[in-house]
Amino acid sequence: MTPARFPTLAAAAAAMILSGAAGAAEVAPTHDLPFPEGTPTVVARVETAPVARAGDAADDPAIWVNPKDPALSAVIGTDKKGGLYVYDLAGKPLQFLANGRMNNVDLRAGFRLGGREVVLVTASDRTNKAIAILTLDPETRQLADVADGVQESDLSDPYGLCMYRDRKGGETYVFVNDPTGLVRQWRLVATPAGKVRAEVVRSFALNSQVEGCVADDETGALYIGEEDVGLWRFGAAPNAGDRRRLVAAIKDNPMWKADFEGVGLWAGKGGRGYIVVSSQGDNTYAVFDRGGRNRYRGSFAIAPDPASGIDGVSETDGLDVVSAPLPGFPRGLLVTQDGYNVSPSENQNFKFVSWADVATQLKLD
Ligand code: CA
Ligand code: CA
Ligand code: CA
Ligand code: CA
Ligand code: CA
């Protein structure tokens, strides 16, 4: 499959619009960006309300599956210019928490805090160069700050973020990286007063800018996207050192185009499943096996749906995916940030894709 020629003028114009040159008014984009001809496509089933900030503002989602009532699950999305949204499965905002420039967000349920189990949420906080730590109330689906004061990251600019639960030891960790390629890991510790603090346990470095990451709690793998290089696999345990394997080098496949951005895990039963990576440079998503040597299974794009009026998805930053069946998403939900929320032209938002559609298109199990 050969990549189509991109309409470079249109793409450049769109890029200029979103880069928001100093003093220039930010003009909303009017069209999605193209993906290579012949790429298998799916459509988004739901799109969220636009974020309040113009330009490149929405960035990264995290999906919470409600174990009691899947219909009352939630999607948290960052507005990197000002805070965190919580959306319901129809894409309607339930909350906006203006807690600063939150870049990436992730969560783990079942964290012991104050004598009960809570849904713990962390976000990379560029305002305070810190790790924001919150809970998501399963009844009200509202976020509340539980950090034991500002949890300083000691990073130049906290950027990508993902969480890890050690299935054996039960500890919960958070990884945060910065644009120099530095990655740090912290253990999240409950205090007697019912707050949470972050204790650094490990640091390692890649050679260039990193951001998207995901940890696999069952296999102990940590996947990190080095934006111009490819997808790396590390160990997620704090004593895993800096041993790594390059799962996919962008230069090795014409369907992969820098930046590699959001990374997510569709975790099936018995260690089966898939890793999904946003190939931002050609507006596609690459899918790899979760197990073995992480074989490449193919790529897909999210096209506009004339029937629903929901536009396609371009230039995705962050994404998240779950395998749990949710209403309207029988084999799980993929949420992607959309760089160009058009028809009509509005601020950026997040799109909800049914994993069943992806599985059909790529002939996955
Ligand atoms: Ca962006
Ligand atoms: Ca995320
Ligand atoms: Ca990035
Ligand atoms: Ca779009
Ligand atoms: Ca739209």
Coordinates of C-alpha atoms and ligand atoms in Angstrom, one line a residue:
M1 CA 0.0 0.0 0.0
T2 CA 1.5 3.3 -1.0
P3 CA 0.7 6.5 0.9
A4 CA -1.4 9.0 -1.1
R5 CA 0.1 12.3 -1.8
F6 CA -1.2 14.8 0.8
P7 CA -2.7 18.0 -0.4
T8 CA 0.3 19.8 1.2
L9 CA -1.1 23.3 0.9
A10 CA -4.3 22.5 2.7
A11 CA -2.3 20.6 5.4
A12 CA 0.1 23.4 5.8
A13 CA -2.7 26.0 6.1
A14 CA -4.4 23.8 8.7
A15 CA -1.2 23.4 10.6
M16 CA -0.6 27.2 10.6
I17 CA -4.1 27.7 12.0
L18 CA -3.6 25.4 14.9
S19 CA 0.0 26.5 15.7
G20 CA -1.6 29.8 16.8
A21 CA 1.2 32.2 15.9
A22 CA 1.7 34.9 18.5
G23 CA -0.9 37.6 18.1
A24 CA -2.8 35.9 15.3
A25 CA -6.4 35.0 16.0
E26 CA -7.0 31.3 16.0
V27 CA -9.2 30.3 13.2
A28 CA -11.1 27.1 13.4
P29 CA -10.2 24.5 10.9
T30 CA -12.7 23.6 8.2
H31 CA -11.8 20.1 7.1
D32 CA -10.2 16.9 8.3
L33 CA -6.7 15.9 7.1
P34 CA -6.2 13.1 4.6
F35 CA -5.0 9.6 5.3
P36 CA -3.3 7.2 2.8
E37 CA -5.6 5.9 0.1
G38 CA -6.8 2.3 0.7
T39 CA -6.5 2.5 4.5
P40 CA -9.3 0.5 6.2
T41 CA -11.7 2.9 7.9
V42 CA -14.1 3.0 10.8
V43 CA -16.4 5.9 11.9
A44 CA -16.9 7.4 15.3
R45 CA -20.2 6.5 16.9
V46 CA -20.1 9.5 19.4
E47 CA -18.3 12.8 19.6
T48 CA -17.9 14.8 22.8
A49 CA -18.9 18.4 23.2
P50 CA -16.1 20.7 22.0
V51 CA -13.6 21.9 24.7
A52 CA -14.0 25.5 25.8
R53 CA -10.5 26.6 24.6
A54 CA -9.7 27.3 21.0
G55 CA -6.7 25.9 19.1
D56 CA -4.7 22.8 20.1
A57 CA -6.4 22.3 23.5
A58 CA -7.9 18.8 23.9
D59 CA -5.2 16.2 24.3
D60 CA -5.6 12.9 26.1
P61 CA -8.4 10.8 27.4
A62 CA -8.8 8.1 30.0
I63 CA -11.8 5.7 30.2
W64 CA -13.4 4.6 33.4
V65 CA -15.5 1.5 33.2
N66 CA -18.3 1.5 35.8
P67 CA -18.3 -2.1 37.1
K68 CA -21.8 -1.8 38.6
D69 CA -23.5 -0.1 35.6
P70 CA -21.5 0.1 32.4
A71 CA -23.9 2.6 31.0
L72 CA -22.8 5.0 33.7
S73 CA -19.1 4.8 32.8
A74 CA -17.1 8.0 32.1
V75 CA -14.4 9.4 29.9
I76 CA -11.9 11.9 31.3
G77 CA -10.3 14.3 28.8
T78 CA -7.6 16.9 29.2
D79 CA -7.9 20.4 28.0
K80 CA -4.2 21.2 28.0
K81 CA -4.9 24.9 28.2
G82 CA -6.9 24.7 31.5
G83 CA -8.1 21.5 33.1
L84 CA -10.0 18.2 33.0
Y85 CA -13.4 17.3 31.6
V86 CA -15.5 14.3 32.6
Y87 CA -17.9 13.1 29.9
D88 CA -20.6 10.5 29.9
L89 CA -20.9 7.9 27.1
A90 CA -23.0 10.3 25.0
G91 CA -20.1 12.8 25.1
K92 CA -21.9 15.2 27.3
P93 CA -19.7 17.0 29.9
L94 CA -20.5 16.1 33.5
Q95 CA -17.7 18.3 35.0
F96 CA -15.0 20.7 34.0
L97 CA -12.3 21.1 36.7
A98 CA -10.1 24.2 36.0
N99 CA -7.1 22.8 37.7
G100 CA -4.4 24.0 35.4
R101 CA -2.7 22.9 32.2
M102 CA -3.3 19.1 32.3
N103 CA -1.5 17.4 29.4
N104 CA -2.1 13.6 29.8
V105 CA -4.4 11.7 32.1
D106 CA -4.8 8.1 33.3
L107 CA -6.6 6.2 36.0
R108 CA -6.6 2.9 38.0
A109 CA -9.6 1.7 40.1
G110 CA -9.2 -0.2 43.3
F111 CA -6.7 2.1 45.1
R112 CA -6.9 1.8 48.9
L113 CA -7.4 5.3 50.4
G114 CA -9.0 6.2 53.7
G115 CA -10.3 2.7 54.3
R116 CA -12.0 2.2 51.0
E117 CA -11.2 1.5 47.3
V118 CA -11.2 4.6 45.1
V119 CA -10.8 5.3 41.4
L120 CA -7.4 7.1 41.3
V121 CA -6.7 9.6 38.5
T122 CA -3.4 11.3 37.7
A123 CA -2.6 14.0 35.2
S124 CA 0.6 15.7 34.1
D125 CA 0.3 19.3 35.4
R126 CA 2.4 21.7 33.3
T127 CA 1.2 24.7 35.3
N128 CA 2.9 23.5 38.5
K129 CA 5.4 21.1 36.8
A130 CA 3.7 18.5 39.0
I131 CA 1.6 15.4 39.1
A132 CA -2.1 16.1 39.7
I133 CA -3.7 13.4 41.8
L134 CA -7.5 13.1 42.0
T135 CA -10.3 10.6 42.6
L136 CA -13.3 10.0 40.4
D137 CA -16.4 9.4 42.5
P138 CA -18.2 6.4 41.0
E139 CA -21.6 7.6 42.0
T140 CA -21.4 11.3 40.9
R141 CA -18.6 10.8 38.3
Q142 CA -17.0 14.0 39.7
L143 CA -13.3 14.5 40.1
A144 CA -11.8 15.7 43.4
D145 CA -8.2 16.6 44.3
V146 CA -6.6 14.2 46.8
A147 CA -2.9 15.2 46.3
D148 CA -1.0 15.7 49.6
G149 CA 0.0 19.2 48.4
V150 CA 1.7 19.9 45.1
Q151 CA 3.5 16.8 44.0
E152 CA 6.5 18.3 42.2
S153 CA 7.7 16.2 39.3
D154 CA 11.2 17.7 39.0
L155 CA 10.8 17.5 35.2
S156 CA 11.4 20.4 32.9
D157 CA 7.9 20.0 31.5
P158 CA 5.7 17.1 32.6
Y159 CA 4.2 15.8 29.4
G160 CA 3.3 12.2 28.7
L161 CA 1.7 10.2 31.6
C162 CA 0.5 6.7 32.3
M163 CA -0.2 4.5 35.3
Y164 CA 0.7 1.0 36.3
R165 CA -0.7 -1.4 38.9
D166 CA 1.6 -4.2 40.0
R167 CA -0.7 -7.2 40.1
K168 CA 1.4 -9.1 42.6
G169 CA 2.5 -6.4 45.0
G170 CA -0.6 -4.3 44.6
E171 CA 1.3 -1.1 44.4
T172 CA 0.2 1.7 42.0
Y173 CA 2.7 3.7 40.0
V174 CA 2.7 6.6 37.6
F175 CA 5.1 7.4 34.8
V176 CA 5.6 10.9 33.6
N177 CA 8.0 12.0 30.9
D178 CA 9.3 15.3 29.5
P179 CA 10.2 16.6 26.0
T180 CA 13.9 15.8 26.5
G181 CA 13.1 12.1 26.7
L182 CA 13.4 11.7 30.4
V183 CA 11.0 9.3 32.0
R184 CA 10.3 9.1 35.8
Q185 CA 8.3 6.5 37.8
W186 CA 6.7 7.2 41.1
R187 CA 4.9 5.0 43.6
L188 CA 1.6 6.4 44.7
V189 CA 1.2 6.3 48.5
A190 CA -1.8 6.9 50.6
T191 CA -1.2 9.1 53.7
P192 CA -2.9 8.5 57.0
A193 CA -4.9 11.7 56.4
G194 CA -6.5 10.2 53.3
K195 CA -4.3 12.1 50.8
V196 CA -2.0 10.7 48.2
R197 CA 1.7 11.5 47.6
A198 CA 4.1 10.4 44.8
E199 CA 7.5 8.9 45.8
V200 CA 10.0 8.7 42.9
V201 CA 11.4 5.1 42.4
R202 CA 13.1 5.2 39.0
S203 CA 14.3 7.3 36.1
F204 CA 15.6 6.5 32.7
A205 CA 16.0 8.4 29.4
L206 CA 15.3 8.1 25.7
N207 CA 17.2 10.1 23.1
S208 CA 14.4 12.4 21.9
Q209 CA 10.9 13.6 22.7
V210 CA 8.5 11.1 24.1
E211 CA 4.9 11.4 25.2
G212 CA 2.3 8.7 24.8
C213 CA 2.6 5.6 27.0
V214 CA 0.7 2.7 28.4
A215 CA 1.5 0.1 31.0
D216 CA 0.1 -3.5 30.9
D217 CA -0.7 -4.5 34.4
E218 CA -0.9 -8.2 33.6
T219 CA 2.3 -8.6 31.6
G220 CA 4.3 -5.9 33.3
A221 CA 5.2 -4.2 30.0
L222 CA 5.5 -0.5 29.6
Y223 CA 5.1 0.9 26.0
I224 CA 6.4 4.4 25.3
G225 CA 6.2 6.3 22.0
E226 CA 9.4 8.2 21.0
E227 CA 7.7 10.6 18.7
D228 CA 10.1 10.6 15.8
V229 CA 11.5 7.1 16.3
G230 CA 8.9 4.6 17.1
L231 CA 7.3 2.5 19.9
W232 CA 9.5 1.1 22.7
R233 CA 8.7 -1.7 25.2
F234 CA 10.2 -1.5 28.7
G235 CA 9.5 -3.3 31.9
A236 CA 7.0 -1.4 34.1
A237 CA 8.3 -2.7 37.5
P238 CA 10.4 -0.2 39.4
N239 CA 13.4 -2.6 39.3
A240 CA 13.1 -3.3 35.5
G241 CA 16.1 -1.0 34.7
D242 CA 16.4 0.5 31.3
R243 CA 16.3 -2.7 29.2
R244 CA 14.2 -2.0 26.1
R245 CA 13.0 -3.3 22.8
L246 CA 12.0 -1.2 19.7
V247 CA 8.6 -2.7 18.8
A248 CA 8.2 -0.6 15.7
A249 CA 10.6 1.8 14.1
I250 CA 8.7 4.5 12.1
K251 CA 11.3 4.3 9.3
D252 CA 10.5 0.6 8.7
N253 CA 6.9 0.9 7.4
P254 CA 5.4 3.6 5.1
M255 CA 2.1 3.3 7.0
W256 CA 3.9 4.7 10.1
K257 CA 4.4 8.5 10.1
A258 CA 5.9 10.6 12.9
D259 CA 4.8 11.6 15.4
F260 CA 3.9 8.4 17.2
E261 CA 1.6 9.9 19.8
G262 CA -1.1 8.3 21.9
V263 CA -0.6 4.7 23.0
G264 CA -3.4 2.4 24.3
L265 CA -4.0 -1.2 25.3
W266 CA -7.0 -3.3 24.4
A267 CA -6.6 -6.1 27.0
G268 CA -8.4 -9.3 26.2
K269 CA -8.5 -12.5 28.2
G270 CA -5.5 -14.9 28.6
G271 CA -2.9 -12.3 27.7
R272 CA -4.4 -11.6 24.3
G273 CA -5.0 -8.2 23.0
Y274 CA -3.7 -5.3 21.1
I275 CA -1.6 -2.1 21.4
V276 CA -2.9 0.9 19.5
V277 CA -0.7 3.8 18.5
S278 CA -1.7 7.1 16.9
S279 CA 0.4 7.6 13.8
Q280 CA -0.1 11.3 13.8
G281 CA 1.7 12.2 10.6
D282 CA -0.7 10.3 8.3
N283 CA -3.8 10.4 10.5
T284 CA -4.0 6.7 11.1
Y285 CA -3.7 4.2 14.0
A286 CA -1.3 1.3 14.0
V287 CA -2.4 -1.9 15.8
F288 CA 0.1 -4.4 17.3
D289 CA -0.3 -7.7 19.1
R290 CA -0.1 -7.4 22.8
G291 CA 1.7 -10.7 23.2
G292 CA 4.8 -12.3 21.8
R293 CA 7.0 -10.0 19.7
N294 CA 4.2 -7.5 19.2
R295 CA 3.5 -8.3 15.6
Y296 CA 2.0 -5.5 13.5
R297 CA -1.6 -6.3 12.6
G298 CA -2.4 -3.3 10.4
S299 CA -3.6 0.3 10.4
F300 CA -6.9 2.0 10.2
A301 CA -8.3 5.5 9.9
I302 CA -11.4 7.2 11.4
A303 CA -13.4 8.6 8.5
P304 CA -16.3 11.0 8.5
D305 CA -19.8 9.4 8.8
P306 CA -22.3 11.2 6.5
A307 CA -25.1 9.3 8.1
S308 CA -24.5 10.7 11.7
G309 CA -22.7 13.9 10.6
I310 CA -19.8 13.1 12.9
D311 CA -16.5 14.1 11.2
G312 CA -13.4 12.0 10.8
V313 CA -10.4 12.1 13.1
S314 CA -7.1 13.8 12.3
E315 CA -3.8 14.3 14.0
T316 CA -4.7 12.4 17.2
D317 CA -2.6 13.3 20.2
G318 CA -3.8 11.1 23.1
L319 CA -6.0 8.0 23.0
D320 CA -7.3 5.3 25.3
V321 CA -9.0 2.0 24.7
V322 CA -10.8 -0.6 26.9
S323 CA -12.0 -4.1 26.1
A324 CA -15.0 -4.1 28.5
P325 CA -18.4 -4.2 26.7
L326 CA -20.2 -0.9 27.1
P327 CA -23.7 0.0 25.7
G328 CA -23.1 0.7 22.0
F329 CA -19.6 -0.6 22.2
P330 CA -20.0 -4.4 22.5
R331 CA -16.3 -5.2 22.2
G332 CA -14.9 -2.2 24.0
L333 CA -14.4 1.5 23.4
L334 CA -11.6 3.5 21.7
V335 CA -11.5 7.2 22.5
T336 CA -9.3 9.5 20.4
Q337 CA -8.5 13.2 20.5
D338 CA -9.4 14.9 17.3
G339 CA -7.2 17.8 16.1
Y340 CA -9.8 19.1 13.6
N341 CA -13.3 19.0 14.9
V342 CA -15.3 20.0 11.8
S343 CA -18.8 19.8 10.3
P344 CA -19.5 22.3 11.8
S345 CA -16.1 23.9 12.5
E346 CA -15.7 23.9 16.3
N347 CA -13.1 23.7 19.1
Q348 CA -11.3 20.3 19.4
N349 CA -13.1 17.3 20.9
F350 CA -12.8 13.5 21.5
K351 CA -14.3 10.8 19.3
F352 CA -15.7 7.5 20.5
V353 CA -15.1 4.5 18.3
S354 CA -16.5 1.0 18.7
W355 CA -13.7 -1.5 18.9
A356 CA -15.9 -4.1 17.2
D357 CA -15.6 -1.9 14.0
V358 CA -11.8 -1.9 14.3
A359 CA -11.7 -5.7 14.8
T360 CA -13.9 -6.2 11.8
Q361 CA -11.8 -4.0 9.6
L362 CA -8.5 -5.5 10.6
K363 CA -9.8 -9.1 10.9
L364 CA -8.7 -9.3 14.6
D365 CA -10.0 -12.1 16.8
Ligands
CA1 CA -2.3 18.4 18.8
CA2 CA -4.5 8.8 28.7
CA3 CA 3.4 15.1 21.4
CA4 CA -12.2 15.8 12.7
CA5 CA -17.6 17.4 14.8

